[in-house]
Coordinates of C-alpha atoms and ligand atoms in Angstrom, one line a residue:
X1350 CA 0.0 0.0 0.0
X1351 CA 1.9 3.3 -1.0
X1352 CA 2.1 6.0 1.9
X1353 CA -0.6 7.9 0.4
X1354 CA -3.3 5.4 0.9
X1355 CA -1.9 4.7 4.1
X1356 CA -2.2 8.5 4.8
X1357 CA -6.4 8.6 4.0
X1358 CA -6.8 5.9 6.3
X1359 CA -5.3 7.4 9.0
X1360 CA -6.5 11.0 8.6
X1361 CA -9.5 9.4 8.7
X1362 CA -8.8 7.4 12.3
X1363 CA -7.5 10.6 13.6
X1364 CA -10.5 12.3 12.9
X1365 CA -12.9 10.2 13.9
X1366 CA -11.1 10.1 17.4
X1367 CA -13.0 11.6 20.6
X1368 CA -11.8 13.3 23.0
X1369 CA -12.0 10.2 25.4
X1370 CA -9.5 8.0 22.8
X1371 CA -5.9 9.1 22.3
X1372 CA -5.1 9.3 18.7
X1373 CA -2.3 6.7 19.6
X1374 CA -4.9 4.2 20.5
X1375 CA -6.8 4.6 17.5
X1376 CA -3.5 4.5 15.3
X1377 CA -2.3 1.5 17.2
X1378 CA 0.7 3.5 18.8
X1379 CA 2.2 2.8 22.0
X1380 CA 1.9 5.7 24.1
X1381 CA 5.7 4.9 25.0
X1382 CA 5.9 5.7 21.4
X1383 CA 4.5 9.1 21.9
X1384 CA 6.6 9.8 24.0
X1385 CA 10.2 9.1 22.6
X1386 CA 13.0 12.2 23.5
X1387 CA 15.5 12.7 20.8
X1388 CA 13.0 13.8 17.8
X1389 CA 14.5 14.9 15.1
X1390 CA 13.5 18.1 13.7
X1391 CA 11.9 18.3 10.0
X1392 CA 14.2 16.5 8.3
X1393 CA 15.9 13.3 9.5
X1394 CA 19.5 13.9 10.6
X1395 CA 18.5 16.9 12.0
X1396 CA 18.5 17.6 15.9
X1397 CA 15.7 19.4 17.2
X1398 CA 16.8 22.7 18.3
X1399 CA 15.6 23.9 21.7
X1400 CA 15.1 27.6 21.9
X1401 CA 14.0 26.9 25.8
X1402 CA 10.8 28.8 25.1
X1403 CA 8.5 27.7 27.8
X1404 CA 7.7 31.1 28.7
X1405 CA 8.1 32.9 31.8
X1406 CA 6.1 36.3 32.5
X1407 CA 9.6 37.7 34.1
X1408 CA 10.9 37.7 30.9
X1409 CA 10.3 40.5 28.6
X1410 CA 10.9 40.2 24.7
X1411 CA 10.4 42.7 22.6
X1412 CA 9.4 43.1 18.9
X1413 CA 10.9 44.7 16.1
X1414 CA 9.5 48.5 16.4
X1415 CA 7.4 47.8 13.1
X1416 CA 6.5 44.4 14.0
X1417 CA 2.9 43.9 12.0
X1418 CA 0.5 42.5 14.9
X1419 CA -2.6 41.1 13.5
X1420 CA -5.7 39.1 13.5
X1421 CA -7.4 36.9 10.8
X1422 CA -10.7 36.2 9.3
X1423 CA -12.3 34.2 6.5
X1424 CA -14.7 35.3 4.1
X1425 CA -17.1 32.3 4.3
X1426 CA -16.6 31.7 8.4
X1427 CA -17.8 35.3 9.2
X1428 CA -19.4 37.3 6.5
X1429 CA -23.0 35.8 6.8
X1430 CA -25.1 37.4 4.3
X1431 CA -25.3 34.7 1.6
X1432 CA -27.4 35.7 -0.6
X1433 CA -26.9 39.7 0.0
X1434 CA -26.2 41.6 -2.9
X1435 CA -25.8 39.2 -5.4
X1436 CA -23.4 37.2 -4.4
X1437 CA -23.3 33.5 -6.2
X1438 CA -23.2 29.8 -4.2
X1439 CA -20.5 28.5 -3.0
X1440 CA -19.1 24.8 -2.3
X1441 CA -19.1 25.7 1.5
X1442 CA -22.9 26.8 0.6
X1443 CA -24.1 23.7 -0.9
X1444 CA -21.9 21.4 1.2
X1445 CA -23.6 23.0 4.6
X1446 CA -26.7 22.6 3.9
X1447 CA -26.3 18.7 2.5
X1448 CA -27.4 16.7 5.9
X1449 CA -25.0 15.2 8.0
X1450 CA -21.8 17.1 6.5
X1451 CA -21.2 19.7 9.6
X1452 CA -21.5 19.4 13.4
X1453 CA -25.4 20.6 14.1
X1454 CA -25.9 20.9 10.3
X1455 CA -24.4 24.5 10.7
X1456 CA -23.9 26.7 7.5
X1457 CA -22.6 30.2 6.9
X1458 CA -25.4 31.6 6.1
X1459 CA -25.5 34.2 9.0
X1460 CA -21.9 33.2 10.9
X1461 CA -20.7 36.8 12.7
X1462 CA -22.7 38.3 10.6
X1463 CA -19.7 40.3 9.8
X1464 CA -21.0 41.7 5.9
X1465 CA -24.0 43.6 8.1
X1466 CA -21.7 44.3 11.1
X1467 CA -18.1 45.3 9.3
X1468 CA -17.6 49.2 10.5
X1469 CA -18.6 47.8 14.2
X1470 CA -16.0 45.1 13.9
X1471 CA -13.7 47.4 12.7
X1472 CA -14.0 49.7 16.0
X1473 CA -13.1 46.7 17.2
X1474 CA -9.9 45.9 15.2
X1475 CA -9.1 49.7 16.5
X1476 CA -9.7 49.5 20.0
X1477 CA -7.3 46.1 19.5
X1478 CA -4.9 48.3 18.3
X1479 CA -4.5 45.9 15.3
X1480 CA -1.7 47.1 12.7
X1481 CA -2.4 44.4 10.0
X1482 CA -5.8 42.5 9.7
X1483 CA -6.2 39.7 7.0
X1484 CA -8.8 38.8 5.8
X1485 CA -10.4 36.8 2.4
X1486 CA -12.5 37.7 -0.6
X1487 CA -15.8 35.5 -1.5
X1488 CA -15.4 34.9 -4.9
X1489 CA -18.7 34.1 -5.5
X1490 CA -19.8 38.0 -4.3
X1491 CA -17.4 39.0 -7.4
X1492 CA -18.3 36.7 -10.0
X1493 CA -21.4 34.7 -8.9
X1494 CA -20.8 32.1 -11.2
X1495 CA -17.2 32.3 -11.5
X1496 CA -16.4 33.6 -14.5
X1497 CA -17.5 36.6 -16.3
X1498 CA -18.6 40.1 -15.2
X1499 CA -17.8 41.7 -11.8
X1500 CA -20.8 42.4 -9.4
X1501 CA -19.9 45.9 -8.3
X1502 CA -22.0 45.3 -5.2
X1503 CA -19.5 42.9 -4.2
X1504 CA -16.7 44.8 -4.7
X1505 CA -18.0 47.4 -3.3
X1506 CA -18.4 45.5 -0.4
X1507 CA -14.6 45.5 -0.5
X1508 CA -13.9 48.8 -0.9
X1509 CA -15.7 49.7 1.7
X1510 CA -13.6 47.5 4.3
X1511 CA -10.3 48.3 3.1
X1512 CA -11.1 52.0 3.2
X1513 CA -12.5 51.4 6.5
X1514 CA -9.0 49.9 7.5
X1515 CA -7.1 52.6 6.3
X1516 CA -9.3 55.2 7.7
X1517 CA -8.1 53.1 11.3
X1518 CA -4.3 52.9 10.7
X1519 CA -4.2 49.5 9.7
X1520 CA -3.0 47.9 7.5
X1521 CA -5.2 45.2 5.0
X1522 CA -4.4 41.9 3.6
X1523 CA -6.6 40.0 1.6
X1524 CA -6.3 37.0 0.5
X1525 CA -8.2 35.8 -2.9
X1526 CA -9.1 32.2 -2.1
X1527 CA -10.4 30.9 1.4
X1528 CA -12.0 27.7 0.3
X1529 CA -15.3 29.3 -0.9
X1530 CA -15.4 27.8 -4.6
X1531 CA -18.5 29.1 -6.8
X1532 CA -20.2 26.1 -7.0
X1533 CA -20.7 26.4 -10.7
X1534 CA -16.8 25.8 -11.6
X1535 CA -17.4 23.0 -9.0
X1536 CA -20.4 21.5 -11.8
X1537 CA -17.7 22.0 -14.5
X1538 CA -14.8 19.9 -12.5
X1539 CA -13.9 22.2 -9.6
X1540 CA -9.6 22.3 -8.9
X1541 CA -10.0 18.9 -10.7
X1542 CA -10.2 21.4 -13.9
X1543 CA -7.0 22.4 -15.2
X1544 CA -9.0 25.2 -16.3
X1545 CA -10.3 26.2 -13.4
X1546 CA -7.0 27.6 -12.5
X1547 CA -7.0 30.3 -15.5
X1548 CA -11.0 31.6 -13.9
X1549 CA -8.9 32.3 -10.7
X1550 CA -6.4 34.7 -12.4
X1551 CA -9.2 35.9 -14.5
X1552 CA -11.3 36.8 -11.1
X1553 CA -8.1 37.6 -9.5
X1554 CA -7.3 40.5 -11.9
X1555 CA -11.0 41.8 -11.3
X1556 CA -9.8 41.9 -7.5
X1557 CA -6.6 43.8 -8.2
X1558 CA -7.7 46.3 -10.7
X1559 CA -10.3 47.4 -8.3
X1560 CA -8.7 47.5 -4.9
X1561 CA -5.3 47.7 -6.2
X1562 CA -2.4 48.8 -4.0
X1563 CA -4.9 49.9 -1.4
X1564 CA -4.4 46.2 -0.4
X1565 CA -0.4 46.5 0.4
X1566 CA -0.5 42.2 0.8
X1567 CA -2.3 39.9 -1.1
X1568 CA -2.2 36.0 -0.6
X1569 CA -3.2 34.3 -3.3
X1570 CA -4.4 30.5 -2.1
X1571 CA -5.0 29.8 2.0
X1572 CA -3.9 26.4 2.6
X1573 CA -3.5 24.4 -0.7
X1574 CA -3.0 21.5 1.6
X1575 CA -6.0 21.6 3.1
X1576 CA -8.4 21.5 0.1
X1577 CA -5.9 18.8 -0.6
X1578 CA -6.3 16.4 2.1
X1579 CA -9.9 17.3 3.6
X1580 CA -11.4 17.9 0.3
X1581 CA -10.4 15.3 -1.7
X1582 CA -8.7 12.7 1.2
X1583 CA -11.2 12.4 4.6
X1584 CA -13.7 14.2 2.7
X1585 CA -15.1 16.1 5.8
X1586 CA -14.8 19.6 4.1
X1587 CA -16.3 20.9 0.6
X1588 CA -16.4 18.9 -1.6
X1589 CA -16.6 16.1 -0.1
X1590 CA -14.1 13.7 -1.9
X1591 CA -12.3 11.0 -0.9
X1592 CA -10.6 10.6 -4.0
X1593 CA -6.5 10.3 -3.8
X1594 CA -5.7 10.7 -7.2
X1595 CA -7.6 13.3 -8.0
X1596 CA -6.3 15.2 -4.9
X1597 CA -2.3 15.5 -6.0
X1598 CA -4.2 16.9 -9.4
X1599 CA -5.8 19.9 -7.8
X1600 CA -2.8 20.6 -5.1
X1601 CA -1.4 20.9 -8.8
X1602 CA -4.0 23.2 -10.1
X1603 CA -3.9 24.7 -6.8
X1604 CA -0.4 25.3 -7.2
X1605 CA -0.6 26.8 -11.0
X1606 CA -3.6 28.9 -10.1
X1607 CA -1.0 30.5 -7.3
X1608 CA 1.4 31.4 -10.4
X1609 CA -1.0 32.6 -12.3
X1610 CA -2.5 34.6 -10.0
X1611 CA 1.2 36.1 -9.2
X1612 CA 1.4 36.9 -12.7
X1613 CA -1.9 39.0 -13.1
X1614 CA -0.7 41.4 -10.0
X1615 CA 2.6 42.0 -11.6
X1616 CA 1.0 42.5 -15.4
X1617 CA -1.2 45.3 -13.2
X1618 CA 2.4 46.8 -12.7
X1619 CA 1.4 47.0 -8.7
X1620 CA 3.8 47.8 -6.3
X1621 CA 1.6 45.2 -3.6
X1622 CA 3.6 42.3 -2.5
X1623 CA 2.1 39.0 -3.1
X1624 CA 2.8 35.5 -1.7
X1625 CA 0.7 31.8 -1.0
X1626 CA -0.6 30.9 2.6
X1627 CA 0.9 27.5 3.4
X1628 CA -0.2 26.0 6.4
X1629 CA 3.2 23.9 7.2
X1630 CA 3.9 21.1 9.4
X1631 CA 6.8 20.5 11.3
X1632 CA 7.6 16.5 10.9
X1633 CA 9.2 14.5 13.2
X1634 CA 10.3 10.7 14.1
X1635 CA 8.5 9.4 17.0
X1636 CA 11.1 7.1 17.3
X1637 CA 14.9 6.7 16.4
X1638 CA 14.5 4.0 14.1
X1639 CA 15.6 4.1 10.3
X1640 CA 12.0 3.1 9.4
X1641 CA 10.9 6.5 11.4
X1642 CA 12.7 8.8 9.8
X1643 CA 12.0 7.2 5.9
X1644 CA 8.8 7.7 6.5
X1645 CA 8.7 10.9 8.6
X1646 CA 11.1 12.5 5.6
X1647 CA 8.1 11.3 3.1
X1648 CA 5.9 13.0 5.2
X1649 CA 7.6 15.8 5.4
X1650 CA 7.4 15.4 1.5
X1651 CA 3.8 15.3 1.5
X1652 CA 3.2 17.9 4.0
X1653 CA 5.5 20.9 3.4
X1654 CA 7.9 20.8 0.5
X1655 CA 5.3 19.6 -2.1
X1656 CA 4.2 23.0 -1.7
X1657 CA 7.2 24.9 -0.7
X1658 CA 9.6 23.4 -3.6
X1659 CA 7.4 24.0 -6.0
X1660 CA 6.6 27.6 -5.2
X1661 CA 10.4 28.6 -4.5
X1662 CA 12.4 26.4 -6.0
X1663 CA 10.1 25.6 -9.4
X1664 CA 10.5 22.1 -8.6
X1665 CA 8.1 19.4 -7.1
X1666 CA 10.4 16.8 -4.9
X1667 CA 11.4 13.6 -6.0
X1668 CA 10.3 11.6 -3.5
X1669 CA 6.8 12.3 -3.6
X1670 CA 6.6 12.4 -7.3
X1671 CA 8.1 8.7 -6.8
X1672 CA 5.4 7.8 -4.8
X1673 CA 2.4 9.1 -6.7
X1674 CA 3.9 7.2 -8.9
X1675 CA 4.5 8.5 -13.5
X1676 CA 0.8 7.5 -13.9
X1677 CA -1.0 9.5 -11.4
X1678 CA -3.4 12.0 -12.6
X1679 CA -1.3 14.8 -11.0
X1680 CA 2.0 13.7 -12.7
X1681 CA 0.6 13.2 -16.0
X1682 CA -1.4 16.9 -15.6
X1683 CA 2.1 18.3 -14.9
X1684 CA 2.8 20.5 -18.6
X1685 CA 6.0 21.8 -19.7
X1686 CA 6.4 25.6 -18.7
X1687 CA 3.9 24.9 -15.7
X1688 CA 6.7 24.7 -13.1
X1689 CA 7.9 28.4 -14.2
X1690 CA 4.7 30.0 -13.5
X1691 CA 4.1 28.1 -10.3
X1692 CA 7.2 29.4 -9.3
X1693 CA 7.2 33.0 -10.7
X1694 CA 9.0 35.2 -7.8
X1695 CA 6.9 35.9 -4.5
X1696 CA 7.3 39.0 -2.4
X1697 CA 6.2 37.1 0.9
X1698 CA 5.9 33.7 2.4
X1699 CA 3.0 33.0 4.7
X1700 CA 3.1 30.4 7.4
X1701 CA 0.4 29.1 9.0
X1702 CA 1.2 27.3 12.4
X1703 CA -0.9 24.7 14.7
X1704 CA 0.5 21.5 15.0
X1705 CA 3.4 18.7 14.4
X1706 CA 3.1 16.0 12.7
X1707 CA 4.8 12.7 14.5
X1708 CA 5.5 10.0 12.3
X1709 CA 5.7 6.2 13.4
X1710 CA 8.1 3.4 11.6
X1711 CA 4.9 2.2 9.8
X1712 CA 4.1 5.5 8.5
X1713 CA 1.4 6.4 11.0
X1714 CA 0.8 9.3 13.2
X1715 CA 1.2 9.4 16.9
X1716 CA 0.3 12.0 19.5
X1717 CA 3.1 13.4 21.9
X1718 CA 1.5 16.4 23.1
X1719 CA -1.8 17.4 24.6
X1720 CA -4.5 18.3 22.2
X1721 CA -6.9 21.5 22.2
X1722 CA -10.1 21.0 21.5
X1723 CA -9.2 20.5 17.6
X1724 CA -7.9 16.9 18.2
X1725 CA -5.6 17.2 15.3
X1726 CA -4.0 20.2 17.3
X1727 CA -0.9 18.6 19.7
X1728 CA 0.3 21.7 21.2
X1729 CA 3.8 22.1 20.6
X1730 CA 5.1 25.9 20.8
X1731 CA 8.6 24.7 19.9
X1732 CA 7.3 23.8 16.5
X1733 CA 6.5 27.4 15.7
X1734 CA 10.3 27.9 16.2
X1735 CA 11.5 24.7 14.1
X1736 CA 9.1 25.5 11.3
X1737 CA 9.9 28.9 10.9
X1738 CA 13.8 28.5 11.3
X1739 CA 13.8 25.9 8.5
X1740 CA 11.8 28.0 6.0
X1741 CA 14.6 30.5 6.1
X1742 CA 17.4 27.8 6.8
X1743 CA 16.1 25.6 3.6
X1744 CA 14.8 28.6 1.0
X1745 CA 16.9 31.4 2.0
X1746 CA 15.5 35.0 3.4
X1747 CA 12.3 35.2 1.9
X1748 CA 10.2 37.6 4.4
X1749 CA 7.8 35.8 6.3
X1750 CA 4.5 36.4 7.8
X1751 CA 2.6 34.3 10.0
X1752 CA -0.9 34.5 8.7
X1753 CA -2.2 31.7 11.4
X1754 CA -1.9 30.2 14.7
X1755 CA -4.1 30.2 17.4
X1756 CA -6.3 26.9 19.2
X1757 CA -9.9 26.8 20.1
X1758 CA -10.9 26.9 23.7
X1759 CA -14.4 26.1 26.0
X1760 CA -15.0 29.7 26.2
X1761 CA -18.3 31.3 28.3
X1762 CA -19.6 34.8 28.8
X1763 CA -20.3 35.0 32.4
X1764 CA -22.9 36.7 34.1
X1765 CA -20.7 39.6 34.8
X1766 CA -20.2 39.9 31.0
X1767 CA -16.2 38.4 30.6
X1768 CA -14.5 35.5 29.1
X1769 CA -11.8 34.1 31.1
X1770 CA -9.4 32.2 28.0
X1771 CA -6.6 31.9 30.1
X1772 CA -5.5 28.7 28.0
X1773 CA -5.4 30.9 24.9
X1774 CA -3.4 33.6 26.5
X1775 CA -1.2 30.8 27.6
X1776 CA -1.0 29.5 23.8
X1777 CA -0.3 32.8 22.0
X1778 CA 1.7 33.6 24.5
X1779 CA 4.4 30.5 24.0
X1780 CA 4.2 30.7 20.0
X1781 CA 4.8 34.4 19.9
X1782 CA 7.6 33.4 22.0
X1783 CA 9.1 31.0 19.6
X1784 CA 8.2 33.4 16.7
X1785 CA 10.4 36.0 18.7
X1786 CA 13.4 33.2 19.0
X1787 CA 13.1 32.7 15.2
X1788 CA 13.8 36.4 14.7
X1789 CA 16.6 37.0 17.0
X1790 CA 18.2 33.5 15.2
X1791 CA 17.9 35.4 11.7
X1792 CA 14.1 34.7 10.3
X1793 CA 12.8 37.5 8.4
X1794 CA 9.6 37.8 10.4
X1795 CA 7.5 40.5 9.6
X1796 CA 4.0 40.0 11.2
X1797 CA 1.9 37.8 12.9
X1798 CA -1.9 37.1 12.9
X1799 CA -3.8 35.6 15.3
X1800 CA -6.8 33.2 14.3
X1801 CA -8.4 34.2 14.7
X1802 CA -10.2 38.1 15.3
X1803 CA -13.8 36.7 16.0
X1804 CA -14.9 33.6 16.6
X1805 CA -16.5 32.0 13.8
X1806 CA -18.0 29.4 11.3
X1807 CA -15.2 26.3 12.3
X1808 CA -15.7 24.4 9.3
X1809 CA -16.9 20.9 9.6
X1810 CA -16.9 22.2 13.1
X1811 CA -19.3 24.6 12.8
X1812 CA -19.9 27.1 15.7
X1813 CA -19.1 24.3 18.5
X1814 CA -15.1 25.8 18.6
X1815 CA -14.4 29.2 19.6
X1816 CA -11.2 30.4 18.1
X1817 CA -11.7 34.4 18.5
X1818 CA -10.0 36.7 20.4
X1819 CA -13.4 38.0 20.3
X1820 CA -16.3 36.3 21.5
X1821 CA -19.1 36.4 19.4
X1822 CA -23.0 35.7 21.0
X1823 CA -24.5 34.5 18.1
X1824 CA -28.2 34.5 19.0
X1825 CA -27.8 38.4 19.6
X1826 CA -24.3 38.6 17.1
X1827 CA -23.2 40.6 20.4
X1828 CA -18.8 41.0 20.8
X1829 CA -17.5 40.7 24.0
X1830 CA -13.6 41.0 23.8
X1831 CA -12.1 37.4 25.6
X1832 CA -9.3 37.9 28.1
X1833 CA -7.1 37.1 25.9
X1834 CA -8.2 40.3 23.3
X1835 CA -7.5 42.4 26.4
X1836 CA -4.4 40.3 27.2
X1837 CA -3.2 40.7 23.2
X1838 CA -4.4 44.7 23.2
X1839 CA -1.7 45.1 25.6
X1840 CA 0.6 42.9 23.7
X1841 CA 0.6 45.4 20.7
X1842 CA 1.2 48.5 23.3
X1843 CA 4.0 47.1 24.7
X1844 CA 5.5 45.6 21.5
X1845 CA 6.4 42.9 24.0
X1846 CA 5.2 40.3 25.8
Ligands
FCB211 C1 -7.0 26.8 9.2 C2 -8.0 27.5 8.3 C3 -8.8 28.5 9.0 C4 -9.4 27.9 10.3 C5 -8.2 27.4 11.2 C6 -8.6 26.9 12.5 O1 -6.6 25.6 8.6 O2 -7.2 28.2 7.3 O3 -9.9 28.9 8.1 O4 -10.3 26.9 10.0 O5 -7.5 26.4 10.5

């Protein structure tokens, strides 16, 4: 069975894990397994470095004095409105409403309400003292079906938040795709369609000519992975696919679409930077054995530089190709000349940080670390260090930004009107710690984003996680600002924590 089967079985198991049965049990792992010292870091051979960040509130560290402290949204998970001003269906529409597909049989359809409610959230963003706020376009609001026309009211939409930011002092970053397909390119193939990736340059020079470089940072495609593995592997998210062939084709579509999408800023002769959103994964051996670290550097493979090679180095890496195997769909869709655009130069890398990955001699996962409420999240600061210092160690001094990190947590609004997320102060807290190791050991970091600013439609999740700093009360859509938004306010003040 090649690694990539093995890999849908087990997302699967891990998934379907509760909170009462360790993901080592369900993998068949030893929990002495899980607990092995000595990991290597990313790539076997490596020693894990130990930038001793278990936090201690003694300990000041400052940020860079333009250090870009941020928060970030999704279009789909807080906009709401779904049918407001002509904006088209999306996968995440359609796959909502089908029974069964998301905890409660949530949908978007209202979330934070955020498209009704943008100019209170942005007080909000100011009384944060937010310098950078990311946040993603619905591609369906700008071309309903997909292709075509824009729909003004859309952009407009758009406009409207961006000038709303700057009117603030802070600074936007969109990104073009968050997952929210129009449904229609989904009828003619979805990222299956080669084609599909040319309607996203076409829709992404729509975006550009009309916010242009009032938008300072785009990112073109959150989380290729992702729509990768739980669209097309488990399955759980839109749309729906379990499907491993046709997956490595759209991570390759995915990939191209990227390029292409590079391409139409820079034929806009823009001065905005642009970069992909990569949500990476630091890999390592949960045990010393040779068999461990084959399969933990495959994963790695899989995981990160499938994505990162081809972006930066116009290469896809050997070892995966080998294991697709010259007859998979996404090897024979590979076309001379694709590789340049995929890799056309980037201004910006964006990480996206939550877990590591532990890798077993069979090539299964094990758990080492405590899990949020996300039980695919091990909490592992360290790894926010590891990741980061290998991006710059393995591609060179590309600025970074982390777009992502942050955990869900049981949060209430008490009777006297607070939200005690100590855990999440705790969190953010440790990983802005590592981030600030990574820059003292040379990473080019330039910002980092909390996810996220409200909490918010979680997905396959729905609203059962609360990842905001803000707490959102969705019968009455009231915001109450958690601890931890106080805590973080006070963060940005300082430049320090
Ligand atoms: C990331 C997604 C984001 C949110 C967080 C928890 O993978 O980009 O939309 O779901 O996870």
């Amino acid at each position: 069975m090649s690694i990539l089967t093995r890999r849908h079985l087990l997302r699967r198991a891990a998934l379907s894990a509760t909170a009462a049965t360790p993901v080592s049990a369900v993998l068949g792992v030893s929990a002495a397994a899980t607990t092995a010292t000595g990991l290597a870091a990313c790539q076997p051979g490596d020693s894990a470095a130990d930038p001793a960040t278990a936090t201690s509130p003694d300990i000041r560290r400052s940020f860079p004095p333009d250090f870009g402290w941020g928060a970030a949204t999704s279009a789909y998970q807080i906009e709401g409105a779904a049918k407001e001003d002509g904006r088209g269906e999306s996968i995440w529409d359609s796959f909502s409403r089908t029974p069964g597909r998301t905890r409660n049989g949530d949908t978007g359809d209202v979330a934070a309400d955020h498209y009704q409610r943008y100019a209170e959230d942005l007080d909000l963003m100011r009384d944060l003292g937010l310098r950078s706020y990311r946040f993603s376009i619905s591609w369906p609001r700008i071309q309903p079906d997909g292709t075509g026309a824009a729909n003004q009211r859309g952009l407009d939409f758009y406009r409207r938040l961006v000038d709303g930011l700057h009117e603030r002092g802070i600074a936007p970053m969109a990104t073009l795709f968050h997952w929210d397909l129009p449904q229609s390119l989904q009828d003619t193939g979805g990222w299956e369609s080669r084609d599909v990736a040319y309607r996203f340059a076409d829709y992404a020079a729509i975006v550009f000519d009309a916010l242009g470089e009032r938008v300072p940072v785009w990112l073109t495609i959150n989380e290729p992975k992702t729509v990768v593995q739980n669209g097309y592997l488990s399955g759980h998210h839109a749309p729906g696919r379990q499907d491993p062939d046709a997956a490595y084709l759209v991570a390759h579509h995915l990939q191209l679409a990227h390029g292409l999408a590079v391409g139409a800023l820079r034929a806009t002769g823009s001065n905005s930077r642009i970069g992909p959103a990569f949500n990476l994964h630091p890999c390592y051996p949960a045990d010393d054995s040779t068999e461990a670290a084959e399969a933990t550097r495959l994963y790695d493979g899989y995981e990160n530089r499938l994505y990162l090679d081809s972006a930066l180095t116009g290469s896809y890496p050997e070892d995966v190709l080998a294991d697709l195997g010259p007859n998979s769909r996404m090897v024979r869709g590979i076309r001379d000349g694709d590789l340049e655009i995929i890799s056309s130069p980037i201004d910006l890398l964006a990480v996206q940080y939550y877990t590591p990955i532990y890798v077993t001699a069979s090539g299964g996962m094990a758990r080492r670390w405590p899990t949020s409420e996300a039980q695919w999240q091990q909490i592992y600061p360290d790894g926010m260090y590891d990741i980061l210092t290998r991006v710059t160690r393995d591609y060179g001094q590309i600025p970074l930004t982390v777009t992502e990190n942050g955990l869900p947590t049981p949060d209430v609004l008490s009777a006297e009107g607070t939200v005690e997320d100590h855990g999440r102060i705790t969190f953010l807290r440790d990983h802005l710690a590592a981030a600030h190791q990574a820059i003292a050991d040379g990473v080019p970091l330039e910002s980092f984003h909390v996810w996220s600013l409200l909490d918010n439609f979680e997905w396959a999740e729905g609203y059962e996680q609360r990842w905001g700093l803000i707490y959102v009360d969705y019968p009455t859509q009231r915001r109450v600002f958690k601890r931890s938004a106080h805590w973080y306010r006070q963060v940005i003040a300082d430049n320090a924590i």
